[in-house]
mmCIF file of C-alpha atoms in Angstrom:
data_model
loop_
_atom_site.group_PDB
_atom_site.id
_atom_site.type_symbol
_atom_site.label_atom_id
_atom_site.label_comp_id
_atom_site.label_asym_id
_atom_site.label_seq_id
_atom_site.Cartn_x
_atom_site.Cartn_y
_atom_site.Cartn_z
ATOM 1 C CA MET A 18 4.816 22.416 5.418
ATOM 2 C CA ALA A 19 2.092 20.502 3.579
ATOM 3 C CA GLN A 20 3.029 19.342 0.095
ATOM 4 C CA ARG A 21 1.112 17.826 -2.782
ATOM 5 C CA ILE A 22 1.925 14.131 -2.963
ATOM 6 C CA GLN A 23 3.133 12.918 -6.350
ATOM 7 C CA ASN A 24 4.952 10.033 -7.983
ATOM 8 C CA ILE A 25 8.739 10.176 -7.780
ATOM 9 C CA PRO A 26 10.592 9.590 -11.078
ATOM 10 C CA PHE A 27 12.952 6.611 -11.078
ATOM 11 C CA ALA A 28 14.632 4.679 -13.879
ATOM 12 C CA LYS A 29 12.659 1.459 -13.251
ATOM 13 C CA LEU A 30 10.830 1.736 -9.935
ATOM 14 C CA ILE A 31 7.264 2.917 -10.547
ATOM 15 C CA ASN A 32 4.262 4.107 -8.569
ATOM 16 C CA THR A 33 6.572 5.394 -5.842
ATOM 17 C CA ARG A 34 5.638 8.158 -3.409
ATOM 18 C CA ASP A 35 6.986 9.633 -0.184
ATOM 19 C CA LEU A 36 4.087 10.187 2.225
ATOM 20 C CA GLY A 37 6.069 13.054 3.719
ATOM 21 C CA GLY A 38 4.396 16.445 3.621
ATOM 22 C CA MET A 39 0.827 15.126 3.718
ATOM 23 C CA PRO A 40 -1.213 17.299 6.128
ATOM 24 C CA ALA A 41 -2.383 15.604 9.308
ATOM 25 C CA GLU A 42 -4.177 16.402 12.553
ATOM 26 C CA GLY A 43 -3.390 19.525 14.550
ATOM 27 C CA GLY A 44 -1.896 21.414 11.621
ATOM 28 C CA LYS A 45 1.009 18.982 11.413
ATOM 29 C CA VAL A 46 2.346 16.987 8.452
ATOM 30 C CA ILE A 47 3.852 13.529 8.001
ATOM 31 C CA ARG A 48 7.623 13.771 8.217
ATOM 32 C CA PRO A 49 9.460 13.209 4.922
ATOM 33 C CA GLN A 50 11.933 10.325 4.577
ATOM 34 C CA THR A 51 9.751 8.156 6.825
ATOM 35 C CA PHE A 52 7.357 6.131 4.645
ATOM 36 C CA LEU A 53 7.590 5.392 0.939
ATOM 37 C CA ARG A 54 5.116 3.320 -1.038
ATOM 38 C CA ALA A 55 5.983 1.623 -4.310
ATOM 39 C CA ALA A 56 5.370 -1.171 -6.773
ATOM 40 C CA SER A 57 7.575 -4.257 -6.966
ATOM 41 C CA LEU A 58 11.346 -3.836 -6.709
ATOM 42 C CA TYR A 59 11.898 -6.731 -9.112
ATOM 43 C CA GLN A 60 13.328 -4.561 -11.908
ATOM 44 C CA LEU A 61 15.105 -2.115 -9.622
ATOM 45 C CA VAL A 62 18.425 -0.929 -11.061
ATOM 46 C CA PRO A 63 21.403 0.128 -8.909
ATOM 47 C CA SER A 64 20.829 3.843 -9.523
ATOM 48 C CA ASP A 65 17.272 3.553 -8.171
ATOM 49 C CA GLY A 66 18.501 1.777 -5.046
ATOM 50 C CA GLU A 67 21.173 4.409 -4.521
ATOM 51 C CA LYS A 68 18.557 7.168 -4.863
ATOM 52 C CA LEU A 69 16.255 5.495 -2.337
ATOM 53 C CA VAL A 70 19.024 5.304 0.247
ATOM 54 C CA ARG A 71 20.662 8.655 -0.494
ATOM 55 C CA ASP A 72 17.621 10.885 -1.000
ATOM 56 C CA TYR A 73 14.913 9.095 0.992
ATOM 57 C CA LYS A 74 16.942 7.328 3.721
ATOM 58 C CA VAL A 75 15.299 3.963 3.018
ATOM 59 C CA ALA A 76 16.547 1.353 5.494
ATOM 60 C CA TYR A 77 13.747 -1.246 5.248
ATOM 61 C CA ASP A 78 12.215 -2.956 2.205
ATOM 62 C CA ILE A 79 8.812 -4.277 3.316
ATOM 63 C CA ASP A 80 7.476 -6.811 0.804
ATOM 64 C CA LEU A 81 3.719 -7.437 1.148
ATOM 65 C CA ARG A 82 3.409 -10.052 -1.596
ATOM 66 C CA ILE A 83 2.584 -13.731 -1.242
ATOM 67 C CA ASP A 84 5.285 -16.373 -1.577
ATOM 68 C CA LYS A 85 4.393 -17.260 -5.165
ATOM 69 C CA GLU A 86 4.799 -13.665 -6.301
ATOM 70 C CA LEU A 87 8.189 -13.081 -4.766
ATOM 71 C CA THR A 88 9.435 -16.474 -5.964
ATOM 72 C CA ARG A 89 8.610 -15.457 -9.552
ATOM 73 C CA GLN A 90 9.873 -11.893 -9.214
ATOM 74 C CA PRO A 91 12.107 -11.427 -6.148
ATOM 75 C CA ASP A 92 13.070 -7.943 -5.043
ATOM 76 C CA ALA A 93 16.425 -6.707 -6.286
ATOM 77 C CA PRO A 94 18.580 -6.327 -3.168
ATOM 78 C CA ILE A 95 19.649 -2.837 -2.121
ATOM 79 C CA PRO A 96 22.983 -2.577 -0.269
ATOM 80 C CA GLY A 97 22.421 -1.447 3.295
ATOM 81 C CA VAL A 98 18.650 -1.998 3.168
ATOM 82 C CA GLU A 99 17.085 -4.709 5.313
ATOM 83 C CA TYR A 100 14.521 -6.906 3.545
ATOM 84 C CA ARG A 101 11.371 -7.980 5.415
ATOM 85 C CA HIS A 102 8.578 -10.149 4.019
ATOM 86 C CA TYR A 103 5.090 -9.871 5.531
ATOM 87 C CA GLU A 104 2.460 -11.641 3.435
ATOM 88 C CA LEU A 105 -0.593 -9.414 3.615
ATOM 89 C CA ARG A 106 -3.139 -11.698 1.976
ATOM 90 C CA GLU A 107 -3.760 -15.306 1.175
ATOM 91 C CA ASP A 108 -3.311 -16.685 -2.321
ATOM 92 C CA VAL A 109 -6.666 -16.139 -4.018
ATOM 93 C CA MET A 110 -6.169 -19.301 -6.061
ATOM 94 C CA GLU A 111 -6.595 -21.285 -2.858
ATOM 95 C CA HIS A 112 -10.264 -20.303 -3.084
ATOM 96 C CA PHE A 113 -10.736 -21.256 -6.736
ATOM 97 C CA PRO A 114 -13.353 -21.321 -8.202
ATOM 98 C CA HIS A 115 -14.840 -19.084 -5.458
ATOM 99 C CA ILE A 116 -12.310 -16.282 -5.813
ATOM 100 C CA PRO A 117 -13.312 -13.229 -3.744
ATOM 101 C CA THR A 118 -14.069 -9.956 -5.473
ATOM 102 C CA MET A 119 -11.609 -7.082 -5.104
ATOM 103 C CA PRO A 120 -13.822 -5.244 -2.573
ATOM 104 C CA GLN A 121 -14.037 -8.453 -0.514
ATOM 105 C CA MET A 122 -10.258 -8.876 -0.706
ATOM 106 C CA TYR A 123 -9.865 -5.385 0.772
ATOM 107 C CA LEU A 124 -12.105 -6.387 3.673
ATOM 108 C CA ASN A 125 -10.232 -9.669 4.064
ATOM 109 C CA MET A 126 -6.969 -7.772 4.473
ATOM 110 C CA VAL A 127 -8.304 -6.052 7.589
ATOM 111 C CA SER A 128 -10.250 -9.022 8.976
ATOM 112 C CA LYS A 129 -8.501 -12.336 8.198
ATOM 113 C CA GLU A 130 -6.061 -13.429 10.874
ATOM 114 C CA ASN A 131 -3.116 -14.020 8.524
ATOM 115 C CA SER A 132 -3.381 -10.444 7.272
ATOM 116 C CA LEU A 133 -3.921 -9.056 10.766
ATOM 117 C CA GLU A 134 -0.728 -10.786 11.898
ATOM 118 C CA ALA A 135 1.140 -9.261 8.963
ATOM 119 C CA LEU A 136 -0.189 -5.808 9.883
ATOM 120 C CA ARG A 137 0.901 -6.294 13.503
ATOM 121 C CA ASN A 138 4.419 -7.039 12.320
ATOM 122 C CA ILE A 139 4.484 -4.204 9.786
ATOM 123 C CA PHE A 140 3.272 -1.541 12.199
ATOM 124 C CA GLY A 141 5.385 -2.972 14.998
ATOM 125 C CA LEU A 142 8.426 -2.324 12.803
ATOM 126 C CA PHE A 143 7.123 1.129 11.904
ATOM 127 C CA MET A 144 6.677 2.014 15.561
ATOM 128 C CA GLU A 145 9.901 0.530 16.895
ATOM 129 C CA ASP A 146 12.506 0.759 14.134
ATOM 130 C CA VAL A 147 11.618 3.539 11.706
ATOM 131 C CA VAL A 148 13.419 6.814 12.446
ATOM 132 C CA PRO A 149 12.192 9.760 10.335
ATOM 133 C CA GLY A 150 14.983 11.247 8.265
ATOM 134 C CA GLU A 151 17.370 8.437 9.198
ATOM 135 C CA LYS A 152 15.753 5.001 8.737
ATOM 136 C CA ALA A 153 12.734 5.127 6.425
ATOM 137 C CA ALA A 154 10.548 2.180 5.408
ATOM 138 C CA LEU A 155 9.566 1.447 1.815
ATOM 139 C CA PHE A 156 6.556 -0.876 1.598
ATOM 140 C CA HIS A 157 5.267 -2.423 -1.590
ATOM 141 C CA CYS A 158 3.303 -5.223 -3.227
ATOM 142 C CA SER A 159 3.312 -6.044 -6.950
ATOM 143 C CA GLU A 160 1.800 -2.823 -8.282
ATOM 144 C CA GLY A 161 1.720 -0.634 -5.183
ATOM 145 C CA LYS A 162 -2.037 -0.265 -5.497
ATOM 146 C CA ASP A 163 -4.128 -2.530 -3.256
ATOM 147 C CA ARG A 164 -2.098 -4.026 -0.409
ATOM 148 C CA THR A 165 0.272 -1.073 -0.463
ATOM 149 C CA GLY A 166 -2.700 1.278 -0.681
ATOM 150 C CA ILE A 167 -4.260 -0.260 2.426
ATOM 151 C CA VAL A 168 -1.076 0.137 4.498
ATOM 152 C CA ALA A 169 -0.700 3.737 3.305
ATOM 153 C CA ALA A 170 -4.355 4.493 4.092
ATOM 154 C CA LEU A 171 -4.033 3.045 7.606
ATOM 155 C CA ILE A 172 -1.054 5.327 8.289
ATOM 156 C CA GLU A 173 -2.802 8.329 6.800
ATOM 157 C CA ASP A 174 -6.145 7.794 8.520
ATOM 158 C CA LEU A 175 -4.500 7.155 11.882
ATOM 159 C CA VAL A 176 -2.767 10.541 11.823
ATOM 160 C CA GLY A 177 -5.744 12.446 10.424
ATOM 161 C CA VAL A 178 -4.878 13.028 6.780
ATOM 162 C CA PRO A 179 -8.021 14.495 5.156
ATOM 163 C CA ARG A 180 -10.001 11.872 3.309
ATOM 164 C CA ASP A 181 -9.842 13.658 -0.042
ATOM 165 C CA LEU A 182 -6.040 13.758 0.074
ATOM 166 C CA MET A 183 -5.879 10.124 1.161
ATOM 167 C CA LEU A 184 -7.962 9.182 -1.868
ATOM 168 C CA GLU A 185 -5.816 11.373 -4.101
ATOM 169 C CA ASP A 186 -2.746 9.428 -2.962
ATOM 170 C CA TYR A 187 -4.560 6.134 -3.536
ATOM 171 C CA MET A 188 -5.794 7.073 -7.010
ATOM 172 C CA LEU A 189 -2.332 8.177 -8.180
ATOM 173 C CA SER A 190 -1.647 4.492 -8.845
ATOM 174 C CA ASN A 191 -3.859 4.832 -11.907
ATOM 175 C CA GLU A 192 -1.638 7.617 -13.193
ATOM 176 C CA ALA A 193 1.412 5.388 -12.844
ATOM 177 C CA PHE A 194 -0.276 2.593 -14.816
ATOM 178 C CA GLU A 195 -2.442 4.685 -17.145
ATOM 179 C CA LYS A 196 -1.059 3.367 -20.441
ATOM 180 C CA ARG A 197 -1.175 -0.222 -19.295
ATOM 181 C CA ASN A 198 -4.699 0.131 -17.891
ATOM 182 C CA ASN A 199 -5.950 1.611 -21.161
ATOM 183 C CA ARG A 200 -4.352 -1.245 -23.077
ATOM 184 C CA TYR A 201 -5.933 -3.836 -20.768
ATOM 185 C CA TYR A 202 -9.345 -2.229 -21.096
ATOM 186 C CA LEU A 203 -9.217 -2.060 -24.883
ATOM 187 C CA GLY A 204 -8.193 -5.716 -24.950
ATOM 188 C CA THR A 205 -11.060 -6.839 -22.724
ATOM 189 C CA ARG A 206 -13.559 -4.845 -24.786
ATOM 190 C CA LEU A 207 -12.606 -7.006 -27.760
ATOM 191 C CA ILE A 208 -13.758 -10.159 -25.985
ATOM 192 C CA MET A 209 -16.270 -8.922 -23.383
ATOM 193 C CA LYS A 210 -19.412 -6.853 -23.266
ATOM 194 C CA LYS A 211 -18.910 -3.374 -21.850
ATOM 195 C CA GLN A 212 -20.388 -4.155 -18.422
ATOM 196 C CA LYS A 213 -18.145 -7.204 -18.029
ATOM 197 C CA ALA A 214 -15.103 -5.237 -19.155
ATOM 198 C CA ASP A 215 -15.974 -2.417 -16.744
ATOM 199 C CA ASP A 216 -16.315 -4.907 -13.880
ATOM 200 C CA PHE A 217 -13.014 -6.569 -14.750
ATOM 201 C CA ARG A 218 -11.295 -3.178 -14.706
ATOM 202 C CA ASN A 219 -11.748 -3.183 -10.914
ATOM 203 C CA THR A 220 -9.093 -5.883 -10.685
ATOM 204 C CA TYR A 221 -6.305 -3.798 -12.209
ATOM 205 C CA GLN A 222 -7.349 -0.215 -11.508
ATOM 206 C CA ALA A 223 -7.631 1.670 -8.226
ATOM 207 C CA ASN A 224 -11.233 2.476 -7.362
ATOM 208 C CA GLU A 225 -12.139 4.836 -4.552
ATOM 209 C CA PHE A 226 -15.106 2.801 -3.368
ATOM 210 C CA MET A 227 -12.908 -0.176 -2.458
ATOM 211 C CA LEU A 228 -10.866 1.915 -0.048
ATOM 212 C CA THR A 229 -13.821 3.886 1.317
ATOM 213 C CA ASP A 230 -15.793 0.672 1.860
ATOM 214 C CA MET A 231 -12.855 -0.763 3.811
ATOM 215 C CA LEU A 232 -12.626 2.355 5.966
ATOM 216 C CA ALA A 233 -16.400 2.253 6.498
ATOM 217 C CA TYR A 234 -16.005 -1.344 7.701
ATOM 218 C CA LEU A 235 -13.381 -0.209 10.239
ATOM 219 C CA GLU A 236 -15.698 2.566 11.381
ATOM 220 C CA LYS A 237 -18.643 0.204 11.794
ATOM 221 C CA THR A 238 -16.666 -2.593 13.441
ATOM 222 C CA TYR A 239 -14.113 -0.730 15.571
ATOM 223 C CA GLY A 240 -15.305 2.864 15.661
ATOM 224 C CA GLY A 241 -12.566 3.866 13.246
ATOM 225 C CA THR A 242 -8.944 3.218 12.398
ATOM 226 C CA GLU A 243 -7.644 3.924 15.900
ATOM 227 C CA GLY A 244 -10.042 1.355 17.316
ATOM 228 C CA PHE A 245 -8.844 -1.130 14.698
ATOM 229 C CA PHE A 246 -5.246 -0.615 15.792
ATOM 230 C CA ARG A 247 -6.221 -1.146 19.419
ATOM 231 C CA ASP A 248 -8.775 -3.934 19.236
ATOM 232 C CA ALA A 249 -7.687 -5.934 16.183
ATOM 233 C CA LEU A 250 -3.936 -5.331 16.132
ATOM 234 C CA GLY A 251 -3.338 -4.992 19.876
ATOM 235 C CA PHE A 252 -1.568 -1.630 20.029
ATOM 236 C CA SER A 253 -2.208 0.520 23.090
ATOM 237 C CA ALA A 254 -3.346 4.130 23.145
ATOM 238 C CA SER A 255 0.154 5.115 24.285
ATOM 239 C CA ASP A 256 1.680 3.166 21.377
ATOM 240 C CA LEU A 257 -0.466 5.102 18.926
ATOM 241 C CA SER A 258 0.209 8.440 20.594
ATOM 242 C CA ALA A 259 3.969 7.837 20.465
ATOM 243 C CA PHE A 260 3.706 6.775 16.822
ATOM 244 C CA ARG A 261 1.886 9.964 15.881
ATOM 245 C CA GLN A 262 4.384 12.067 17.770
ATOM 246 C CA LYS A 263 7.296 10.344 16.043
ATOM 247 C CA ILE A 264 6.081 10.622 12.446
ATOM 248 C CA LEU A 265 4.446 14.063 12.537
ATOM 249 C CA GLN A 266 6.076 17.460 12.546
#
């Protein structure tokens, strides 16, 4: 049965959602206790970890951050949960002073070889090791917005989640960080002109156009998300069919 996706309340873990219940192709839905998305697990408390394992069957913690991020704020370990680190993007400071814009970073994460290799590993684990209702995967970056949002969108688009619901899931990150985002914006307005402050807001707030532009790139380059999985990531049509069959009900 299709369900409205929403943030799950935890003591410290924020921006956390179970993709289960999202409607997909053929009148089916994504199975619950299969994929969870979240922000960093750095401040995770034992009760949150227990809830993830008990209520959502989390067996894998997939960390998408770069080395510098997880060195500063490592994930709190969860007993019985296997930690995996797949760095989804390069350190933007390596490009200083020519740091890419956020929209370009989204495109980089589905075109640069280091990110493609990370996606191969992530989805290889999803296809081989995740067992709905028994061994779920939680994937996250620092805020659960951009890198996490891309992985979630690739899952959702591959199984035919309607675009408006995919964007609703993506934009819920702003709800999780609403107070902080408002504080950031008010602070930048004190030192920047409105246009500059509005542009800067793209770096800390989810914006639909960044995700839709990325999906448009996949459509133009590969004919869509399924073509991306085949031609860029190397998964076969039978791999993708089995994946859909496994995670949909």
